[in-house]
Amino acid sequence: MTVGPEKLVRRLLVLACFMPLALTVGNRTIAKQETPPQSAGAPPPITFNRDIAPILFRTCARCHRPGEAGPFSLLTYADAKSHARQIAAVTKRRFMPPWLPEPGQLKFADELRLSDNEIARIQAWVEQGTVEGNPSDLPSMPKFVEGWQLGKPDVVLKATNSYALPASGSDNYWNFVFRAPVDRTRWLKAMEIRPGDKRLVHHANVLVDRQQNGRRQEQEPGDGFGGMELTIESEVFDPDSHFLFWKPGSIPYVEPDGMALRLDKDTDLILNTHLQPSGKPETIQPTLGLYFTDKPATLHPILLQLENDRMLDIPAGDKHFVVTDEFTLPVDVDLLAIYPHAHYLGKDLQAHAKFPDGRSETLIHIPDWNLSWQAVYRYSQPVKLPKGTTISMNFAYDNSDGNIRNPNDPPQRVVAGNRAVDEMAHLWLQVLPQNSPQEKDDPRILIIEAMSRHKLRKNPEDFEAHYNLAALLMGRGEISEALAHFTQANRIKPNEATVNNAFGAALLAAGRTEESVPHLTAALNARPNYFDARYNLGNALASLGDFRGALAQFQAAVRINPEDANAEANLGSAFAETGDLKQAKLHYERALHLNPNHELARENLQQINSPH
Amino acid sequence: MGERLPTLRLFSRFVVAIVLLCTALVVSTNSQGLAIDLAGKPFDPFRAAPGKVVVLIFVRTDCPISNRYAPMIQQLGNDRVDRAAFFLVYPSRKETAEAIRRHLKEFGYTLAAIRDPQHILVKQSAAQITPEAAVFNAKGQLVYHGRIDNLYEDFGHARKQATTHELADAVEAATAGKSLSASATPAVGCYISDLE
């Protein structure tokens, strides 16, 4: 058989068979559109080149191109034609492009929303028979950067071990731990998250883990660990916060000057990924690209969290269960970005601002929440929220069997938790607190304080709020109230190493040395390699006159961290107090080697070298 | 090639031939198809499994929902290998035999795979979507076509696990020789008509 006739026959076969088929399925629209009306007054047909390509290029092609998250490319007429009805269906339902918020007064940067007119145009194009149109109408293809979107990163980190994603099953959550490659504090202006195969990763979030909490959950270093939600503790008051979020098609965000992210030595970066099986076994090995800047942060945004997990107790079958929270700002802030978060029962998620003058504004409204398309939404302009503005969240949940995403079949009572079958009611806001001439305190401290007190009103047993409040009160020198909150935090979690150490340190600062010892000891029982607790216990024992005990603690401390000048100096002093001047001298010298300006070590060394 | 093609070779007669062919398709559900195997030879799944329940599953290499079903489809076929003949049907004209072989390997498919570039089996099965299943009883009558199960309710609306299993139920009924009137439950996925 020759090629030509076969081709021709096939084409004709389709056309000839089309009519009876169209009739049998009763698809009158298609049959009618076989010959589009061409009368003088009728609008010209919708064409790919003139009407459709600009829409695809603007909203689809960033993901629907080779190597990106979209399962097929949408770059050419042939691409679009071979998915035409699917494009019509998914745009009509607004499933694609994925963009959850309703349009409102406030605009988001990089909105991926189609207008009603664009959706109508796509429907008409398909109904009219997917006309290609005049080649000269075709706009030029958008230029995409291949590989790293911001150019070659200063440092590329690759996950030590890959994660094996099974071929089937429900959604999967995996955390990768990266060691920050810095030997001193550096400033990051951007981070590009490359989650591996983009078709498998629904979204990914990086958390800055300054205390290496995450790596303790790894079975072996580099293994990573499972889990949908992460809580990262911080032992020092550290409200610097940035959203480091990846979703398909997202371009890495470059922080504006002055808002760089601090990266300290011994910090871990934890990449939390939401994965969906593809039908075949896959391996995921993400990389992070770091872009440094010499400009340290001068502006310090913080993340505010509204939540009400305690209200989350959704009866089985409840179609409309509402969770609310509201928080009144103690200072003026610029709202930069917003991140609503619920799991599979979340339905309608809203946040509003009520200004002191009585006006209200919708900050975000997601009428059909879909966890799979969760995202951080950045406002195109910072939203000014003056002191006294009340931010409220209003999240509705559907725990009926009518919610097909319901992970329980039949529906069950659901409460708050970190698992996919549990729920969450969280609203994160990235705000930049504004300095006010009337306030002497750092506005961040005022926000954290107000937020912690707000949390304690909601839940007097909120461990984190007690701890955070205690830590910031300590920082402000309000020791007695700090001790009260440390006491509460310690009562709620008696064996928590961080709290025991901070509580012990606070008691030490308050001169209640004997009381500090059991807490510092408890911290070390929970975490034997806890440098700060060793150091603090050494100091406590020394001030109680137990120099042998102190010596042992400082020795352990310098084993854990051989580069801490204070620990070396104190070890020197402990030796001196126990009569071993030779060892004392050695450790003072080490302290001075680590920090040539260490006054105490210098003075003590001089004293040893020139005894009166 | 098969017995039908000679009439099509002559240009003066092809219109008549096409009309005849289409008539045959609409009227008879077990007419011999012009599907082809991966070697490019005409292949008739009904002839390959005479007297057996035949299950056709329409898939596409670039359809994410159809791919996500791969392990389930393979398992369904494995579990019923004695009672029914399962065939994966690739309706795209553009997907080459080589691309299909690669797809089979990647997704761990060992089921027989055939191509249906002329949509003969598509029409016989009234299939509209990938992934979609068609079940023919031992007499070659179409007894079910539509979704495999209810994992997907709509685009982006997936259950954690399916709660109804239409394909498995239909195969069960057909192999038990129960007389079912042809039933259909619409599938969610990629439109086969986009491939025309």
Coordinates of C-alpha atoms in Angstrom, one line a residue, chain A residues 152-157 180-182 184-191 260-263 289-295:
Chain A
K152 CA 23.9 29.8 38.4
P153 CA 23.4 29.8 42.2
D154 CA 26.3 30.6 44.5
V155 CA 25.9 27.2 46.1
V156 CA 23.9 24.2 45.0
L157 CA 22.8 21.7 47.7
A180 CA 23.6 25.0 55.3
P181 CA 27.0 25.3 53.6
V182 CA 28.2 28.3 55.6
R184 CA 29.7 32.0 59.4
T185 CA 26.5 34.0 59.2
R186 CA 25.7 34.8 55.6
W187 CA 22.7 36.5 53.9
L188 CA 20.5 35.0 51.3
K189 CA 18.6 37.1 48.8
A190 CA 17.0 34.1 47.1
M191 CA 16.6 30.4 47.2
A260 CA 17.8 39.1 53.1
L261 CA 17.4 35.9 55.0
R262 CA 19.9 35.2 57.7
L263 CA 21.7 31.9 57.4
G289 CA 20.2 26.8 44.8
L290 CA 21.3 29.5 47.2
Y291 CA 22.0 33.1 46.1
F292 CA 23.9 35.2 48.7
T293 CA 24.1 38.9 49.1
D294 CA 26.6 41.1 51.0
K295 CA 23.8 43.3 52.2

